[in-house]
Coordinates of C-alpha atoms and ligand atoms in Angstrom, one line a residue:
M6 CA -67.5 77.3 119.4
S7 CA -68.2 74.7 122.2
E8 CA -67.9 75.9 125.8
L9 CA -64.5 75.2 127.2
K10 CA -64.3 74.0 130.8
I11 CA -61.3 75.9 132.3
D12 CA -59.6 74.5 135.4
T13 CA -57.5 77.2 137.1
R14 CA -56.0 74.8 139.8
L15 CA -52.6 74.8 138.2
W16 CA -52.5 78.6 137.5
S17 CA -50.4 81.1 139.5
S18 CA -52.3 83.6 141.6
K19 CA -51.0 86.2 139.1
A20 CA -52.7 84.4 136.2
R21 CA -55.9 83.9 138.2
N22 CA -56.2 87.5 139.1
L23 CA -55.7 89.0 135.6
S24 CA -58.6 90.9 134.0
P25 CA -57.4 91.2 130.4
Y26 CA -58.2 94.0 127.9
V27 CA -61.1 93.2 125.6
P28 CA -60.3 94.4 122.1
G29 CA -63.1 95.7 119.9
E30 CA -64.6 92.8 118.0
Q31 CA -63.5 91.7 114.5
P32 CA -66.6 90.1 113.2
Q33 CA -66.4 88.3 109.9
H34 CA -69.4 89.3 107.7
D35 CA -69.8 90.3 104.2
N36 CA -70.4 94.0 103.6
L37 CA -69.7 94.8 107.2
C38 CA -69.2 98.5 107.9
K39 CA -66.6 98.2 110.6
L40 CA -66.2 101.5 112.4
N41 CA -65.3 100.2 115.9
T42 CA -61.6 99.8 116.3
N43 CA -60.0 102.9 114.7
E44 CA -58.3 101.1 111.9
N45 CA -57.4 103.2 108.8
P46 CA -59.9 103.0 105.9
F47 CA -57.1 103.2 103.4
P48 CA -54.6 100.4 102.6
P49 CA -51.0 100.8 103.7
S50 CA -48.4 102.3 101.3
P51 CA -47.9 99.9 98.3
K52 CA -44.1 100.1 99.2
V53 CA -44.9 98.1 102.3
G54 CA -46.1 95.1 100.4
E55 CA -43.1 95.3 98.0
A56 CA -40.7 95.4 100.9
I57 CA -42.3 92.4 102.5
A58 CA -42.5 90.5 99.2
K59 CA -38.7 91.0 98.8
V60 CA -38.1 89.5 102.3
L61 CA -40.3 86.5 101.3
G62 CA -38.8 86.2 97.8
Q63 CA -35.2 86.9 97.0
Q64 CA -34.2 87.2 100.7
A65 CA -36.2 84.2 101.8
D66 CA -33.2 82.2 102.7
D67 CA -32.4 84.9 105.3
L68 CA -35.4 83.9 107.3
R69 CA -33.3 81.1 108.7
L70 CA -31.5 83.8 110.6
Y71 CA -32.8 85.9 113.6
P72 CA -33.8 89.4 112.7
A73 CA -31.9 92.5 113.8
P74 CA -32.7 92.5 117.6
D75 CA -33.0 96.3 117.9
S76 CA -34.5 96.9 114.5
D77 CA -31.6 99.4 113.7
D78 CA -32.7 100.2 110.1
L79 CA -36.2 101.1 111.2
R80 CA -35.0 103.1 114.2
E81 CA -32.6 105.0 111.9
V82 CA -35.4 106.1 109.5
L83 CA -37.6 107.0 112.4
A84 CA -34.8 109.0 114.0
Q85 CA -34.2 110.9 110.7
L86 CA -38.0 111.5 110.3
H87 CA -38.1 113.3 113.7
G88 CA -34.6 114.8 113.8
L89 CA -33.4 112.6 116.6
D90 CA -30.5 110.3 117.4
I91 CA -31.1 106.6 116.9
N92 CA -30.5 106.1 120.7
Q93 CA -33.6 108.2 121.3
V94 CA -35.8 105.7 119.5
F95 CA -37.3 102.4 120.7
V96 CA -39.5 100.0 118.7
G97 CA -41.7 97.1 119.8
N98 CA -44.4 94.7 118.7
G99 CA -47.2 97.3 118.6
S100 CA -47.3 100.2 121.0
D101 CA -49.3 98.0 123.4
E102 CA -46.1 96.0 123.9
V103 CA -44.0 99.2 124.1
L104 CA -46.5 100.4 126.8
A105 CA -46.0 97.1 128.8
F106 CA -42.3 97.8 128.9
V107 CA -43.0 101.4 129.9
F108 CA -45.1 100.3 132.8
A109 CA -42.5 97.8 134.0
S110 CA -39.6 100.2 133.5
F111 CA -40.9 103.4 135.0
F112 CA -44.1 102.9 137.0
L113 CA -43.3 100.0 139.2
K114 CA -42.5 102.1 142.3
E115 CA -43.9 102.9 145.7
R116 CA -45.9 105.9 144.5
P117 CA -49.1 105.6 142.3
L118 CA -49.4 106.1 138.6
L119 CA -51.8 108.9 137.5
A120 CA -54.0 108.8 134.4
P121 CA -57.2 110.4 133.3
D122 CA -60.4 108.5 134.4
I123 CA -61.6 108.4 130.8
S124 CA -58.8 107.2 128.6
Y125 CA -57.3 104.2 126.8
S126 CA -58.7 101.2 128.7
F127 CA -55.4 99.3 128.5
Y128 CA -53.8 101.5 131.1
P129 CA -55.8 100.0 134.1
V130 CA -55.2 96.5 132.7
Y131 CA -51.4 97.0 132.7
A132 CA -51.5 98.6 136.1
Q133 CA -53.2 95.5 137.4
T134 CA -50.9 93.1 135.5
F135 CA -47.8 94.7 137.1
G136 CA -49.4 95.4 140.5
I137 CA -49.1 99.2 140.1
E138 CA -51.5 101.4 142.0
L139 CA -53.4 103.6 139.5
V140 CA -55.1 106.9 140.6
Q141 CA -57.5 108.0 138.0
I142 CA -57.9 111.8 137.7
A143 CA -61.3 113.0 136.6
L144 CA -61.6 114.8 133.3
E145 CA -63.2 118.3 133.5
D146 CA -67.0 118.5 132.6
D147 CA -66.1 119.3 129.0
F148 CA -63.8 116.2 128.9
S149 CA -60.6 118.3 128.8
I150 CA -57.5 117.5 131.0
D151 CA -56.6 120.0 133.7
P152 CA -52.8 119.7 134.4
D153 CA -53.3 121.2 137.9
A154 CA -55.4 118.2 138.9
Y155 CA -52.2 116.1 138.6
R156 CA -50.3 118.0 141.3
Q157 CA -49.7 115.0 143.6
P158 CA -46.8 112.6 144.4
C159 CA -46.7 109.9 141.7
S160 CA -44.4 107.4 140.0
G161 CA -45.5 108.8 136.6
I162 CA -48.3 110.1 134.5
I163 CA -49.7 108.5 131.3
I164 CA -52.0 110.5 129.0
A165 CA -53.3 109.6 125.6
N166 CA -52.9 112.7 123.4
P167 CA -55.2 113.1 121.5
N168 CA -57.2 111.3 124.2
A169 CA -59.3 108.3 123.5
P170 CA -62.2 108.0 123.2
T171 CA -62.8 111.8 123.3
G172 CA -60.3 112.8 120.5
L173 CA -59.4 116.0 122.4
L174 CA -55.9 117.4 122.2
L175 CA -53.8 118.6 125.2
S176 CA -51.5 121.6 124.4
L177 CA -47.7 121.3 124.4
D178 CA -47.7 124.1 127.1
D179 CA -49.8 121.9 129.4
I180 CA -47.5 118.9 128.7
R181 CA -44.5 121.2 129.5
K182 CA -46.2 122.2 132.7
L183 CA -46.7 118.5 133.8
A184 CA -43.1 117.6 132.9
G185 CA -41.7 120.6 134.8
E186 CA -43.8 120.0 137.9
H187 CA -42.9 116.2 138.0
S188 CA -39.2 116.2 137.2
N189 CA -38.7 113.0 139.2
S190 CA -41.5 111.1 137.3
V191 CA -41.8 109.9 133.8
I192 CA -44.5 111.6 131.8
V193 CA -45.8 109.3 129.0
I194 CA -47.6 110.8 126.2
D195 CA -49.4 108.1 124.1
E196 CA -49.6 109.7 120.7
A197 CA -51.4 106.8 118.9
Y198 CA -53.5 109.4 117.0
I199 CA -51.2 112.4 116.8
D200 CA -50.8 112.2 113.0
F201 CA -54.5 113.1 112.6
A202 CA -54.3 116.2 114.9
E203 CA -55.4 119.5 113.4
I204 CA -52.6 122.0 113.4
D205 CA -53.4 125.7 114.0
E206 CA -52.5 127.8 111.0
G207 CA -49.1 129.2 111.2
N208 CA -47.8 126.4 113.4
S209 CA -45.5 123.6 112.2
A210 CA -46.3 119.9 112.5
A211 CA -43.8 119.6 115.3
S212 CA -45.8 121.9 117.5
V213 CA -48.5 119.3 118.4
S214 CA -46.3 116.3 119.0
A215 CA -44.5 116.1 122.3
V216 CA -41.6 114.5 120.3
S217 CA -40.5 118.2 119.9
L218 CA -40.1 118.3 123.7
I219 CA -37.8 115.3 124.4
N220 CA -34.6 117.2 124.1
E221 CA -35.9 119.8 126.5
F222 CA -37.3 117.4 129.1
D223 CA -35.5 114.2 130.1
N224 CA -38.7 112.8 131.7
I225 CA -41.0 112.9 128.7
L226 CA -41.5 109.7 126.8
V227 CA -43.7 109.7 123.7
T228 CA -45.2 106.5 122.3
Q229 CA -46.7 106.2 118.7
T230 CA -47.9 103.4 116.5
F231 CA -48.0 102.2 112.9
S232 CA -51.6 100.8 113.5
K233 CA -53.6 104.0 112.9
S234 CA -52.1 106.6 110.6
R235 CA -50.0 104.1 108.7
S236 CA -52.7 101.5 108.2
L237 CA -50.6 98.7 109.6
A238 CA -52.5 97.4 112.6
G239 CA -51.9 93.9 111.3
L240 CA -48.1 94.3 111.2
R241 CA -47.8 95.2 114.9
V242 CA -45.2 97.9 115.1
G243 CA -45.1 100.6 117.8
M244 CA -42.4 103.0 119.0
A245 CA -41.2 105.3 121.8
F246 CA -39.2 108.5 121.6
G247 CA -37.3 109.9 124.6
N248 CA -34.1 110.7 126.3
V249 CA -31.3 108.1 125.8
S250 CA -31.6 106.9 129.4
L251 CA -35.3 106.2 129.1
I252 CA -34.7 104.3 125.9
E253 CA -31.9 102.3 127.5
A254 CA -34.3 101.2 130.3
L255 CA -36.9 100.0 127.7
T256 CA -34.2 98.2 125.8
R257 CA -33.0 96.4 128.9
M258 CA -36.6 95.5 129.7
K259 CA -37.2 94.2 126.2
N260 CA -34.0 92.1 126.3
S261 CA -35.2 90.6 129.6
F262 CA -38.4 89.5 128.0
N263 CA -38.0 88.9 124.2
S264 CA -34.9 90.0 122.3
Y265 CA -36.6 89.9 118.9
P266 CA -40.0 91.6 119.2
L267 CA -40.1 92.6 115.5
D268 CA -39.7 90.0 112.8
K269 CA -38.0 90.6 109.5
L270 CA -41.3 91.2 107.7
A271 CA -42.4 93.8 110.2
Q272 CA -39.0 95.6 110.1
A273 CA -38.9 95.8 106.3
G274 CA -42.6 96.8 106.0
A275 CA -42.5 99.5 108.6
T276 CA -39.2 100.9 107.2
A277 CA -40.8 101.2 103.8
S278 CA -43.9 102.9 105.2
V279 CA -41.8 105.6 106.9
L280 CA -39.8 106.2 103.7
D281 CA -43.0 106.7 101.6
V282 CA -43.7 110.2 102.9
E283 CA -45.9 111.3 100.1
Y284 CA -48.4 108.4 100.5
F285 CA -48.5 109.1 104.3
E286 CA -49.2 112.8 103.9
Q287 CA -51.9 112.1 101.3
T288 CA -53.8 109.5 103.2
R289 CA -53.7 111.2 106.5
Q290 CA -55.1 114.4 104.9
Q291 CA -57.9 112.3 103.3
V292 CA -58.8 110.9 106.7
K293 CA -58.9 114.5 108.1
D294 CA -61.1 115.6 105.3
L295 CA -63.4 112.7 105.8
R296 CA -63.6 113.5 109.5
K297 CA -64.7 117.0 108.7
A298 CA -67.4 115.7 106.4
L299 CA -68.6 113.1 108.9
T300 CA -68.7 115.7 111.7
E301 CA -70.8 118.0 109.5
G302 CA -73.1 115.2 108.6
L303 CA -73.6 114.2 112.3
N304 CA -74.1 117.8 113.3
A305 CA -76.9 118.1 110.7
L306 CA -78.6 115.1 112.4
D307 CA -78.4 117.0 115.7
Y308 CA -75.5 115.0 117.1
K309 CA -73.1 116.7 119.4
V310 CA -69.6 116.0 118.2
L311 CA -66.5 116.7 120.2
P312 CA -63.7 118.5 118.2
S313 CA -61.7 115.4 117.1
H314 CA -58.0 115.3 116.5
A315 CA -58.1 111.6 115.8
N316 CA -59.4 109.1 113.2
F317 CA -62.6 108.8 115.1
V318 CA -65.3 111.1 116.4
F319 CA -67.0 111.0 119.8
A320 CA -70.6 111.8 119.2
R321 CA -73.8 112.1 121.3
P322 CA -77.3 111.6 119.8
K323 CA -79.7 114.3 120.9
D324 CA -81.6 112.0 123.3
G325 CA -78.4 110.6 124.7
N326 CA -79.5 107.0 124.0
A327 CA -76.3 106.0 122.3
S328 CA -76.6 102.3 123.3
A329 CA -79.9 102.0 121.4
V330 CA -78.4 103.7 118.3
A331 CA -75.5 101.2 118.4
S332 CA -77.8 98.3 118.5
V333 CA -79.9 99.5 115.6
L334 CA -76.8 100.1 113.6
R335 CA -75.5 96.7 114.4
E336 CA -78.6 95.1 113.0
Q337 CA -77.7 96.8 109.7
G338 CA -74.1 95.6 109.7
I339 CA -72.6 98.9 111.0
I340 CA -70.4 98.4 114.0
V341 CA -69.5 101.4 116.2
R342 CA -68.1 101.5 119.7
H343 CA -70.2 102.2 122.7
F344 CA -68.7 102.3 126.2
D345 CA -71.1 101.3 129.0
K346 CA -69.4 103.6 131.5
P347 CA -70.6 106.6 133.5
R348 CA -70.1 110.0 131.7
V349 CA -69.4 108.4 128.3
N350 CA -72.4 106.1 127.9
E351 CA -74.4 108.7 126.1
Y352 CA -71.7 108.9 123.3
L353 CA -70.6 106.7 120.4
R354 CA -67.1 106.4 119.2
I355 CA -67.2 106.2 115.5
T356 CA -64.1 105.4 113.4
I357 CA -63.6 107.5 110.3
G358 CA -64.4 105.2 107.4
T359 CA -64.2 105.6 103.6
A360 CA -66.5 108.2 102.0
E361 CA -68.8 105.3 101.1
Q362 CA -68.9 103.9 104.7
N363 CA -69.5 107.3 106.2
R364 CA -72.4 107.9 103.8
R365 CA -73.9 104.5 104.7
L366 CA -73.6 105.4 108.4
L367 CA -75.2 108.8 108.0
K368 CA -78.0 107.3 105.9
A369 CA -78.7 104.7 108.6
L370 CA -78.7 107.3 111.3
S371 CA -81.0 109.7 109.4
A372 CA -83.6 106.8 109.1
L373 CA -83.8 106.3 112.9
Ligands
PLP430 C1 -54.6 101.8 119.2 C2 -54.0 102.4 120.4 C3 -52.8 101.9 121.0 C4 -52.2 100.6 120.5 O1 -51.7 100.5 119.3 P1 -50.9 99.2 118.8 O2 -49.7 99.8 118.3 O3 -51.8 98.7 117.8 O4 -50.7 98.3 119.9 C5 -52.2 102.5 122.0 N1 -52.8 103.6 122.6 C6 -53.9 104.1 122.2 C7 -54.5 105.3 122.8 C8 -54.6 103.5 121.1 O5 -55.7 104.0 120.7

């Protein structure tokens, strides 16, 4: 691509001062082993394609019309899935968009927003976009989150759980503690990876997701996405669950920005995905099994691997030279994520791929 000469003379100071999020690259190569952006290695449910084909086929004439502004059918199936009322569910164009509405609705206040210092790198970007002061709270030495470290005045707290890029899980008791101690602030739990969490034996699935707490705490808002566990990163669908008043704020924010964030294809495809429970359960279990195998393979090569509850592992080669490992892998067409940041620069974040991709990765690593 030729170098563009950009003239910012006509830009607002807001536009000039942005420092946008840089997504993991999407290189186009044959036989690339792409383990850098936590996409799901399995295709979405076949029901998704069927539903979208129907919208494009026998219902194509309806594309003249605007879609349902609040995606009622999709919200209804999500409400049923989680035992909630439809008014406790919000959906948007990817959870990144939902998070933008969250920042504007709840964190634009006098007090700062609190977030872990090592977490999803979109949070500092949104804070800057909206002019919100962000105070980053250091993770413990073992990368865990200490809820006591958050005991300070704030507009809100945002935590990815499982955290990214560590994959570690915060307990519901710790989330309860945060919500109880900050009853005048919104506690946002970004559960992009929660469907991959390992559940202790004897506990039900509801006991790792903070969705089970929203009837108990009116200040807990949970965001989730179709991008990871439902293999639909390309469809762009995200959601939030919370008290009706929190959801109403998000809806007003959405309607002040874009009334139709989800098109008809996305609404139909996402709804079909939720209804195919069997496929979902099957593929997420496969990803968890592949995670276990990859962790064992890395351990056998002397990598330290944090106990992951996500569809990636965070792993440190014995000599800590993660950047060199990433470069050598890249030369062989295997892309993993390396963060050139203090404390995490000795680690690689590796997405769980297919069994074949994981074998290729381990083979390349064992030859180093
Ligand atoms: C992937 C991810 C998101 C964004 O998901 P989209 O729905 O694709 O926008 C949000 N938060 C975390 C922590 C993520 O890893």
